Amino acid sequence: MNIANDEGLAHRVENVELPHADLCRTQPHEHDICPDCQTEFCSAECRQAAEMQYHRVLCLGASRNDPASPLVKLEEAWRNMHYPPESSSIMLLAKIIATIKQAKDKDLWLSLLSQFCSRTMNKEQEIAHKLLGDTFQANLELLRKLMLEVLYEEAVGKWFTPEGFRSLFALIGTNGQGIGTSALGAWGRACDECVLPPSERANLDKFIVQLYDSLHQNAGGFLDCEGSGLYVLQSCCNHSCVPNAEVCFPHCSSTLHVVATEEIGLGEEIFLSYLDCCQQQWSRHSRQKYLRENYLFECACLKCLAQEGDPDVTSDEEEDEECEAVGLSSPLPTA
């Protein structure tokens, strides 16, 4: 089962003409719009697939721009929270529940979802998911009440209880995969491969930096992560701080590829890293802390075992990220 939620950017940057626009693979003429709620899809096939799976439940119709609409309020609350980790998208949760509401065979979807880990605690190692911390409780409760108002489904009534909602949120936080299909990112990588005169290269690099700085003010850390997804096979891969494979999205779609980064012998385990490239360079202490809080385990990979005697030092980058996360996730006013 693969469920994906492509969020796109919250704001558009108008009147910016990209140099080397021929390197952008976006095909606007293929986009298709829901005639009722005006939601834009990448193609007619994409819209039809959404219609068959979940969109009939989530289609807002004429209330799309109504701030009093429960679903609009849910999306707005989410945008104000930018809840960490970024793969924990509230709209992915909405699509999961909408899929079950719309499905004829609800038991089939519930069985598929049961394959994912949704625990909030590791009792053996006495580790609790960071979602249980006091910092996030007000936000979680607000999201739960908004979700209850717009999407309650008796078949998954347990998910709408406070503990059940935390469990559902932890399912996404533990298994969710950020989908890096940004058309801007693909264009930037194509530009990097261009052979240009030094002066033109310098101007292009300066333009790209300025463009990303401007977009970052609107999109935050979500700029190159257009959505979230659940992938059954990919979620079965264990973590290592020295992985032998990586996830990529070569087709600029939600189709995920697991690609070996070194030779993997017959019978050898495929390891992915649950950390991004920068996080993999953190101290052992910081890596272990992040994995405990988000994935509920103590890492015992070769790198962590080799660094077992290192002092418990927190990486500067992690401290910066923690400060930013707390600021973005402070409780919202309930009025």
PDB file of N, CA and C in Angstrom, residues 144-222:
ATOM      1  N   ARG A 144      -6.729  16.924  16.859  1.00  0.00           N
ATOM      2  CA  ARG A 144      -7.657  15.800  17.055  1.00  0.00           C
ATOM      3  C   ARG A 144      -9.111  16.289  16.996  1.00  0.00           C
ATOM      4  N   LYS A 145      -9.403  17.398  17.654  1.00  0.00           N
ATOM      5  CA  LYS A 145     -10.773  17.908  17.676  1.00  0.00           C
ATOM      6  C   LYS A 145     -11.215  18.361  16.286  1.00  0.00           C
ATOM      7  N   LEU A 146     -10.312  18.992  15.545  1.00  0.00           N
ATOM      8  CA  LEU A 146     -10.649  19.414  14.188  1.00  0.00           C
ATOM      9  C   LEU A 146     -10.864  18.199  13.283  1.00  0.00           C
ATOM     10  N   MET A 147     -10.016  17.187  13.436  1.00  0.00           N
ATOM     11  CA  MET A 147     -10.158  15.965  12.646  1.00  0.00           C
ATOM     12  C   MET A 147     -11.467  15.252  12.994  1.00  0.00           C
ATOM     13  N   LEU A 148     -11.794  15.226  14.268  1.00  0.00           N
ATOM     14  CA  LEU A 148     -13.033  14.596  14.718  1.00  0.00           C
ATOM     15  C   LEU A 148     -14.245  15.277  14.096  1.00  0.00           C
ATOM     16  N   GLU A 149     -14.174  16.606  14.006  1.00  0.00           N
ATOM     17  CA  GLU A 149     -15.299  17.372  13.469  1.00  0.00           C
ATOM     18  C   GLU A 149     -15.536  17.104  11.996  1.00  0.00           C
ATOM     19  N   VAL A 150     -14.464  16.884  11.249  1.00  0.00           N
ATOM     20  CA  VAL A 150     -14.603  16.812   9.800  1.00  0.00           C
ATOM     21  C   VAL A 150     -14.589  15.397   9.250  1.00  0.00           C
ATOM     22  N   LEU A 151     -13.973  14.413   9.972  1.00  0.00           N
ATOM     23  CA  LEU A 151     -13.718  13.122   9.338  1.00  0.00           C
ATOM     24  C   LEU A 151     -14.058  11.913  10.200  1.00  0.00           C
ATOM     25  N   TYR A 152     -14.852  12.047  11.232  1.00  0.00           N
ATOM     26  CA  TYR A 152     -15.095  10.885  12.097  1.00  0.00           C
ATOM     27  C   TYR A 152     -15.647   9.714  11.288  1.00  0.00           C
ATOM     28  N   GLU A 153     -15.094   8.531  11.557  1.00  0.00           N
ATOM     29  CA  GLU A 153     -15.525   7.298  10.887  1.00  0.00           C
ATOM     30  C   GLU A 153     -15.586   6.203  11.948  1.00  0.00           C
ATOM     31  N   GLU A 154     -16.739   5.578  12.089  1.00  0.00           N
ATOM     32  CA  GLU A 154     -16.939   4.573  13.141  1.00  0.00           C
ATOM     33  C   GLU A 154     -15.954   3.419  13.023  1.00  0.00           C
ATOM     34  N   ALA A 155     -15.591   3.049  11.786  1.00  0.00           N
ATOM     35  CA  ALA A 155     -14.684   1.915  11.585  1.00  0.00           C
ATOM     36  C   ALA A 155     -13.323   2.150  12.224  1.00  0.00           C
ATOM     37  N   VAL A 156     -12.924   3.408  12.372  1.00  0.00           N
ATOM     38  CA  VAL A 156     -11.636   3.737  12.998  1.00  0.00           C
ATOM     39  C   VAL A 156     -11.868   4.682  14.175  1.00  0.00           C
ATOM     40  N   GLY A 157     -12.972   4.462  14.890  1.00  0.00           N
ATOM     41  CA  GLY A 157     -13.302   5.344  16.007  1.00  0.00           C
ATOM     42  C   GLY A 157     -12.208   5.425  17.043  1.00  0.00           C
ATOM     43  N   LYS A 158     -11.429   4.354  17.208  1.00  0.00           N
ATOM     44  CA  LYS A 158     -10.350   4.363  18.211  1.00  0.00           C
ATOM     45  C   LYS A 158      -9.295   5.414  17.895  1.00  0.00           C
ATOM     46  N   TRP A 159      -9.133   5.770  16.600  1.00  0.00           N
ATOM     47  CA  TRP A 159      -8.127   6.764  16.232  1.00  0.00           C
ATOM     48  C   TRP A 159      -8.517   8.173  16.656  1.00  0.00           C
ATOM     49  N   PHE A 160      -9.767   8.365  17.003  1.00  0.00           N
ATOM     50  CA  PHE A 160     -10.224   9.703  17.369  1.00  0.00           C
ATOM     51  C   PHE A 160     -10.200   9.943  18.873  1.00  0.00           C
ATOM     52  N   THR A 161      -9.807   8.929  19.644  1.00  0.00           N
ATOM     53  CA  THR A 161      -9.576   9.138  21.069  1.00  0.00           C
ATOM     54  C   THR A 161      -8.217   9.806  21.234  1.00  0.00           C
ATOM     55  N   PRO A 162      -7.961  10.476  22.354  1.00  0.00           N
ATOM     56  CA  PRO A 162      -6.653  11.119  22.524  1.00  0.00           C
ATOM     57  C   PRO A 162      -5.476  10.164  22.334  1.00  0.00           C
ATOM     58  N   GLU A 163      -5.534   8.973  22.938  1.00  0.00           N
ATOM     59  CA  GLU A 163      -4.427   8.024  22.797  1.00  0.00           C
ATOM     60  C   GLU A 163      -4.372   7.469  21.379  1.00  0.00           C
ATOM     61  N   GLY A 164      -5.542   7.170  20.790  1.00  0.00           N
ATOM     62  CA  GLY A 164      -5.577   6.647  19.432  1.00  0.00           C
ATOM     63  C   GLY A 164      -5.048   7.638  18.419  1.00  0.00           C
ATOM     64  N   PHE A 165      -5.336   8.931  18.630  1.00  0.00           N
ATOM     65  CA  PHE A 165      -4.844   9.942  17.699  1.00  0.00           C
ATOM     66  C   PHE A 165      -3.332  10.077  17.802  1.00  0.00           C
ATOM     67  N   ARG A 166      -2.805   9.986  19.021  1.00  0.00           N
ATOM     68  CA  ARG A 166      -1.347  10.008  19.183  1.00  0.00           C
ATOM     69  C   ARG A 166      -0.716   8.820  18.474  1.00  0.00           C
ATOM     70  N   SER A 167      -1.389   7.661  18.573  1.00  0.00           N
ATOM     71  CA  SER A 167      -0.884   6.461  17.911  1.00  0.00           C
ATOM     72  C   SER A 167      -0.885   6.634  16.396  1.00  0.00           C
ATOM     73  N   LEU A 168      -1.955   7.216  15.854  1.00  0.00           N
ATOM     74  CA  LEU A 168      -2.042   7.443  14.419  1.00  0.00           C
ATOM     75  C   LEU A 168      -0.981   8.441  13.968  1.00  0.00           C
ATOM     76  N   PHE A 169      -0.778   9.467  14.752  1.00  0.00           N
ATOM     77  CA  PHE A 169       0.236  10.466  14.424  1.00  0.00           C
ATOM     78  C   PHE A 169       1.625   9.850  14.477  1.00  0.00           C
ATOM     79  N   ALA A 170       1.854   8.975  15.477  1.00  0.00           N
ATOM     80  CA  ALA A 170       3.140   8.299  15.587  1.00  0.00           C
ATOM     81  C   ALA A 170       3.375   7.358  14.416  1.00  0.00           C
ATOM     82  N   LEU A 171       2.292   6.790  13.873  1.00  0.00           N
ATOM     83  CA  LEU A 171       2.425   5.918  12.703  1.00  0.00           C
ATOM     84  C   LEU A 171       3.055   6.687  11.545  1.00  0.00           C
ATOM     85  N   ILE A 172       2.608   7.923  11.350  1.00  0.00           N
ATOM     86  CA  ILE A 172       3.164   8.731  10.270  1.00  0.00           C
ATOM     87  C   ILE A 172       4.565   9.200  10.623  1.00  0.00           C
ATOM     88  N   GLY A 173       4.746   9.614  11.873  1.00  0.00           N
ATOM     89  CA  GLY A 173       6.062  10.087  12.281  1.00  0.00           C
ATOM     90  C   GLY A 173       7.123   9.014  12.200  1.00  0.00           C
ATOM     91  N   THR A 174       6.737   7.753  12.443  1.00  0.00           N
ATOM     92  CA  THR A 174       7.688   6.649  12.447  1.00  0.00           C
ATOM     93  C   THR A 174       7.894   6.064  11.059  1.00  0.00           C
ATOM     94  N   ASN A 175       6.846   6.031  10.246  1.00  0.00           N
ATOM     95  CA  ASN A 175       6.917   5.363   8.948  1.00  0.00           C
ATOM     96  C   ASN A 175       6.877   6.309   7.751  1.00  0.00           C
ATOM     97  N   GLY A 176       6.453   7.543   7.966  1.00  0.00           N
ATOM     98  CA  GLY A 176       6.275   8.461   6.845  1.00  0.00           C
ATOM     99  C   GLY A 176       7.573   8.757   6.114  1.00  0.00           C
ATOM    100  N   GLN A 177       7.477   8.846   4.824  1.00  0.00           N
ATOM    101  CA  GLN A 177       8.621   9.176   3.974  1.00  0.00           C
ATOM    102  C   GLN A 177       8.359  10.499   3.275  1.00  0.00           C
ATOM    103  N   GLY A 178       9.257  11.466   3.500  1.00  0.00           N
ATOM    104  CA  GLY A 178       9.139  12.719   2.778  1.00  0.00           C
ATOM    105  C   GLY A 178       9.320  12.482   1.289  1.00  0.00           C
ATOM    106  N   ILE A 179       8.479  13.108   0.477  1.00  0.00           N
ATOM    107  CA  ILE A 179       8.516  12.912  -0.973  1.00  0.00           C
ATOM    108  C   ILE A 179       9.190  14.115  -1.611  1.00  0.00           C
ATOM    109  N   GLY A 180      10.401  13.906  -2.084  1.00  0.00           N
ATOM    110  CA  GLY A 180      11.186  14.997  -2.654  1.00  0.00           C
ATOM    111  C   GLY A 180      11.003  15.087  -4.156  1.00  0.00           C
ATOM    112  N   THR A 181       9.895  15.645  -4.590  1.00  0.00           N
ATOM    113  CA  THR A 181       9.616  15.730  -6.026  1.00  0.00           C
ATOM    114  C   THR A 181       9.545  17.175  -6.496  1.00  0.00           C
ATOM    115  N   SER A 182      10.163  18.072  -5.752  1.00  0.00           N
ATOM    116  CA  SER A 182      10.072  19.488  -6.089  1.00  0.00           C
ATOM    117  C   SER A 182      10.553  19.757  -7.513  1.00  0.00           C
ATOM    118  N   ALA A 183       9.678  20.361  -8.321  1.00  0.00           N
ATOM    119  CA  ALA A 183      10.071  20.720  -9.686  1.00  0.00           C
ATOM    120  C   ALA A 183      11.214  21.728  -9.667  1.00  0.00           C
ATOM    121  N   LEU A 184      11.216  22.606  -8.663  1.00  0.00           N
ATOM    122  CA  LEU A 184      12.299  23.578  -8.540  1.00  0.00           C
ATOM    123  C   LEU A 184      13.613  22.869  -8.242  1.00  0.00           C
ATOM    124  N   GLY A 185      13.548  21.856  -7.340  1.00  0.00           N
ATOM    125  CA  GLY A 185      14.751  21.099  -7.024  1.00  0.00           C
ATOM    126  C   GLY A 185      15.296  20.372  -8.239  1.00  0.00           C
ATOM    127  N   ALA A 186      14.390  19.771  -9.033  1.00  0.00           N
ATOM    128  CA  ALA A 186      14.815  19.064 -10.248  1.00  0.00           C
ATOM    129  C   ALA A 186      15.447  20.042 -11.243  1.00  0.00           C
ATOM    130  N   TRP A 187      14.855  21.235 -11.370  1.00  0.00           N
ATOM    131  CA  TRP A 187      15.418  22.250 -12.252  1.00  0.00           C
ATOM    132  C   TRP A 187      16.805  22.676 -11.762  1.00  0.00           C
ATOM    133  N   GLY A 188      16.954  22.863 -10.448  1.00  0.00           N
ATOM    134  CA  GLY A 188      18.244  23.262  -9.889  1.00  0.00           C
ATOM    135  C   GLY A 188      19.320  22.217 -10.137  1.00  0.00           C
ATOM    136  N   ARG A 189      18.956  20.941  -9.978  1.00  0.00           N
ATOM    137  CA  ARG A 189      19.943  19.881 -10.227  1.00  0.00           C
ATOM    138  C   ARG A 189      20.338  19.833 -11.698  1.00  0.00           C
ATOM    139  N   ALA A 190      19.363  20.064 -12.586  1.00  0.00           N
ATOM    140  CA  ALA A 190      19.672  20.093 -14.014  1.00  0.00           C
ATOM    141  C   ALA A 190      20.596  21.255 -14.338  1.00  0.00           C
ATOM    142  N   CYS A 191      20.381  22.398 -13.669  1.00  0.00           N
ATOM    143  CA  CYS A 191      21.254  23.555 -13.876  1.00  0.00           C
ATOM    144  C   CYS A 191      22.678  23.267 -13.405  1.00  0.00           C
ATOM    145  N   ASP A 192      22.791  22.518 -12.313  1.00  0.00           N
ATOM    146  CA  ASP A 192      24.128  22.177 -11.790  1.00  0.00           C
ATOM    147  C   ASP A 192      24.947  21.395 -12.811  1.00  0.00           C
ATOM    148  N   GLU A 193      24.249  20.638 -13.650  1.00  0.00           N
ATOM    149  CA  GLU A 193      24.951  19.799 -14.622  1.00  0.00           C
ATOM    150  C   GLU A 193      25.296  20.549 -15.899  1.00  0.00           C
ATOM    151  N   CYS A 194      24.808  21.775 -16.040  1.00  0.00           N
ATOM    152  CA  CYS A 194      25.105  22.559 -17.238  1.00  0.00           C
ATOM    153  C   CYS A 194      26.569  23.008 -17.255  1.00  0.00           C
ATOM    154  N   VAL A 195      27.165  22.959 -18.406  1.00  0.00           N
ATOM    155  CA  VAL A 195      28.524  23.498 -18.578  1.00  0.00           C
ATOM    156  C   VAL A 195      28.382  24.938 -19.058  1.00  0.00           C
ATOM    157  N   LEU A 196      28.766  25.891 -18.194  1.00  0.00           N
ATOM    158  CA  LEU A 196      28.563  27.306 -18.484  1.00  0.00           C
ATOM    159  C   LEU A 196      29.864  28.080 -18.316  1.00  0.00           C
ATOM    160  N   PRO A 197      29.995  29.212 -18.991  1.00  0.00           N
ATOM    161  CA  PRO A 197      31.142  30.090 -18.754  1.00  0.00           C
ATOM    162  C   PRO A 197      31.151  30.534 -17.283  1.00  0.00           C
ATOM    163  N   PRO A 198      32.317  30.782 -16.707  1.00  0.00           N
ATOM    164  CA  PRO A 198      32.411  31.134 -15.273  1.00  0.00           C
ATOM    165  C   PRO A 198      31.503  32.283 -14.853  1.00  0.00           C
ATOM    166  N   SER A 199      31.431  33.346 -15.650  1.00  0.00           N
ATOM    167  CA  SER A 199      30.615  34.495 -15.247  1.00  0.00           C
ATOM    168  C   SER A 199      29.133  34.130 -15.244  1.00  0.00           C
ATOM    169  N   GLU A 200      28.689  33.368 -16.258  1.00  0.00           N
ATOM    170  CA  GLU A 200      27.285  32.959 -16.316  1.00  0.00           C
ATOM    171  C   GLU A 200      26.956  31.999 -15.180  1.00  0.00           C
ATOM    172  N   ARG A 201      27.905  31.096 -14.861  1.00  0.00           N
ATOM    173  CA  ARG A 201      27.703  30.172 -13.745  1.00  0.00           C
ATOM    174  C   ARG A 201      27.561  30.927 -12.435  1.00  0.00           C
ATOM    175  N   ALA A 202      28.388  31.936 -12.213  1.00  0.00           N
ATOM    176  CA  ALA A 202      28.334  32.716 -10.974  1.00  0.00           C
ATOM    177  C   ALA A 202      26.991  33.429 -10.852  1.00  0.00           C
ATOM    178  N   ASN A 203      26.510  34.030 -11.953  1.00  0.00           N
ATOM    179  CA  ASN A 203      25.214  34.726 -11.920  1.00  0.00           C
ATOM    180  C   ASN A 203      24.066  33.755 -11.669  1.00  0.00           C
ATOM    181  N   LEU A 204      24.138  32.573 -12.284  1.00  0.00           N
ATOM    182  CA  LEU A 204      23.084  31.579 -12.094  1.00  0.00           C
ATOM    183  C   LEU A 204      23.062  31.092 -10.646  1.00  0.00           C
ATOM    184  N   ASP A 205      24.236  30.806 -10.096  1.00  0.00           N
ATOM    185  CA  ASP A 205      24.294  30.342  -8.711  1.00  0.00           C
ATOM    186  C   ASP A 205      23.760  31.401  -7.756  1.00  0.00           C
ATOM    187  N   LYS A 206      24.089  32.673  -8.018  1.00  0.00           N
ATOM    188  CA  LYS A 206      23.600  33.767  -7.174  1.00  0.00           C
ATOM    189  C   LYS A 206      22.083  33.860  -7.260  1.00  0.00           C
ATOM    190  N   PHE A 207      21.522  33.726  -8.469  1.00  0.00           N
ATOM    191  CA  PHE A 207      20.074  33.781  -8.660  1.00  0.00           C
ATOM    192  C   PHE A 207      19.380  32.658  -7.888  1.00  0.00           C
ATOM    193  N   ILE A 208      19.930  31.438  -7.972  1.00  0.00           N
ATOM    194  CA  ILE A 208      19.316  30.295  -7.301  1.00  0.00           C
ATOM    195  C   ILE A 208      19.329  30.485  -5.785  1.00  0.00           C
ATOM    196  N   VAL A 209      20.417  31.000  -5.244  1.00  0.00           N
ATOM    197  CA  VAL A 209      20.500  31.248  -3.801  1.00  0.00           C
ATOM    198  C   VAL A 209      19.440  32.261  -3.377  1.00  0.00           C
ATOM    199  N   GLN A 210      19.322  33.346  -4.128  1.00  0.00           N
ATOM    200  CA  GLN A 210      18.331  34.373  -3.798  1.00  0.00           C
ATOM    201  C   GLN A 210      16.911  33.832  -3.924  1.00  0.00           C
ATOM    202  N   LEU A 211      16.657  33.014  -4.941  1.00  0.00           N
ATOM    203  CA  LEU A 211      15.335  32.434  -5.137  1.00  0.00           C
ATOM    204  C   LEU A 211      14.969  31.530  -3.967  1.00  0.00           C
ATOM    205  N   TYR A 212      15.908  30.685  -3.554  1.00  0.00           N
ATOM    206  CA  TYR A 212      15.634  29.790  -2.433  1.00  0.00           C
ATOM    207  C   TYR A 212      15.440  30.567  -1.133  1.00  0.00           C
ATOM    208  N   ASP A 213      16.208  31.627  -0.945  1.00  0.00           N
ATOM    209  CA  ASP A 213      16.031  32.446   0.263  1.00  0.00           C
ATOM    210  C   ASP A 213      14.629  33.050   0.303  1.00  0.00           C
ATOM    211  N   SER A 214      14.151  33.542  -0.830  1.00  0.00           N
ATOM    212  CA  SER A 214      12.811  34.146  -0.889  1.00  0.00           C
ATOM    213  C   SER A 214      11.731  33.099  -0.653  1.00  0.00           C
ATOM    214  N   LEU A 215      11.876  31.936  -1.284  1.00  0.00           N
ATOM    215  CA  LEU A 215      10.887  30.879  -1.118  1.00  0.00           C
ATOM    216  C   LEU A 215      10.884  30.330   0.300  1.00  0.00           C
ATOM    217  N   HIS A 216      12.067  30.275   0.918  1.00  0.00           N
ATOM    218  CA  HIS A 216      12.168  29.732   2.272  1.00  0.00           C
ATOM    219  C   HIS A 216      11.344  30.546   3.261  1.00  0.00           C
ATOM    220  N   GLN A 217      11.208  31.843   2.999  1.00  0.00           N
ATOM    221  CA  GLN A 217      10.420  32.682   3.899  1.00  0.00           C
ATOM    222  C   GLN A 217       8.955  32.263   3.912  1.00  0.00           C
ATOM    223  N   ASN A 218       8.469  31.681   2.799  1.00  0.00           N
ATOM    224  CA  ASN A 218       7.088  31.232   2.709  1.00  0.00           C
ATOM    225  C   ASN A 218       6.923  29.755   3.023  1.00  0.00           C
ATOM    226  N   ALA A 219       7.853  28.952   2.541  1.00  0.00           N
ATOM    227  CA  ALA A 219       7.688  27.500   2.648  1.00  0.00           C
ATOM    228  C   ALA A 219       8.462  26.897   3.805  1.00  0.00           C
ATOM    229  N   GLY A 220       9.374  27.637   4.427  1.00  0.00           N
ATOM    230  CA  GLY A 220      10.153  27.099   5.534  1.00  0.00           C
ATOM    231  C   GLY A 220      10.967  25.885   5.104  1.00  0.00           C
ATOM    232  N   GLY A 221      11.129  24.946   6.044  1.00  0.00           N
ATOM    233  CA  GLY A 221      11.921  23.760   5.772  1.00  0.00           C
ATOM    234  C   GLY A 221      11.241  22.759   4.870  1.00  0.00           C
ATOM    235  N   PHE A 222      10.026  23.065   4.409  1.00  0.00           N
ATOM    236  CA  PHE A 222       9.266  22.145   3.581  1.00  0.00           C
ATOM    237  C   PHE A 222       9.529  22.352   2.086  1.00  0.00           C
TER     238      PHE A 222
END
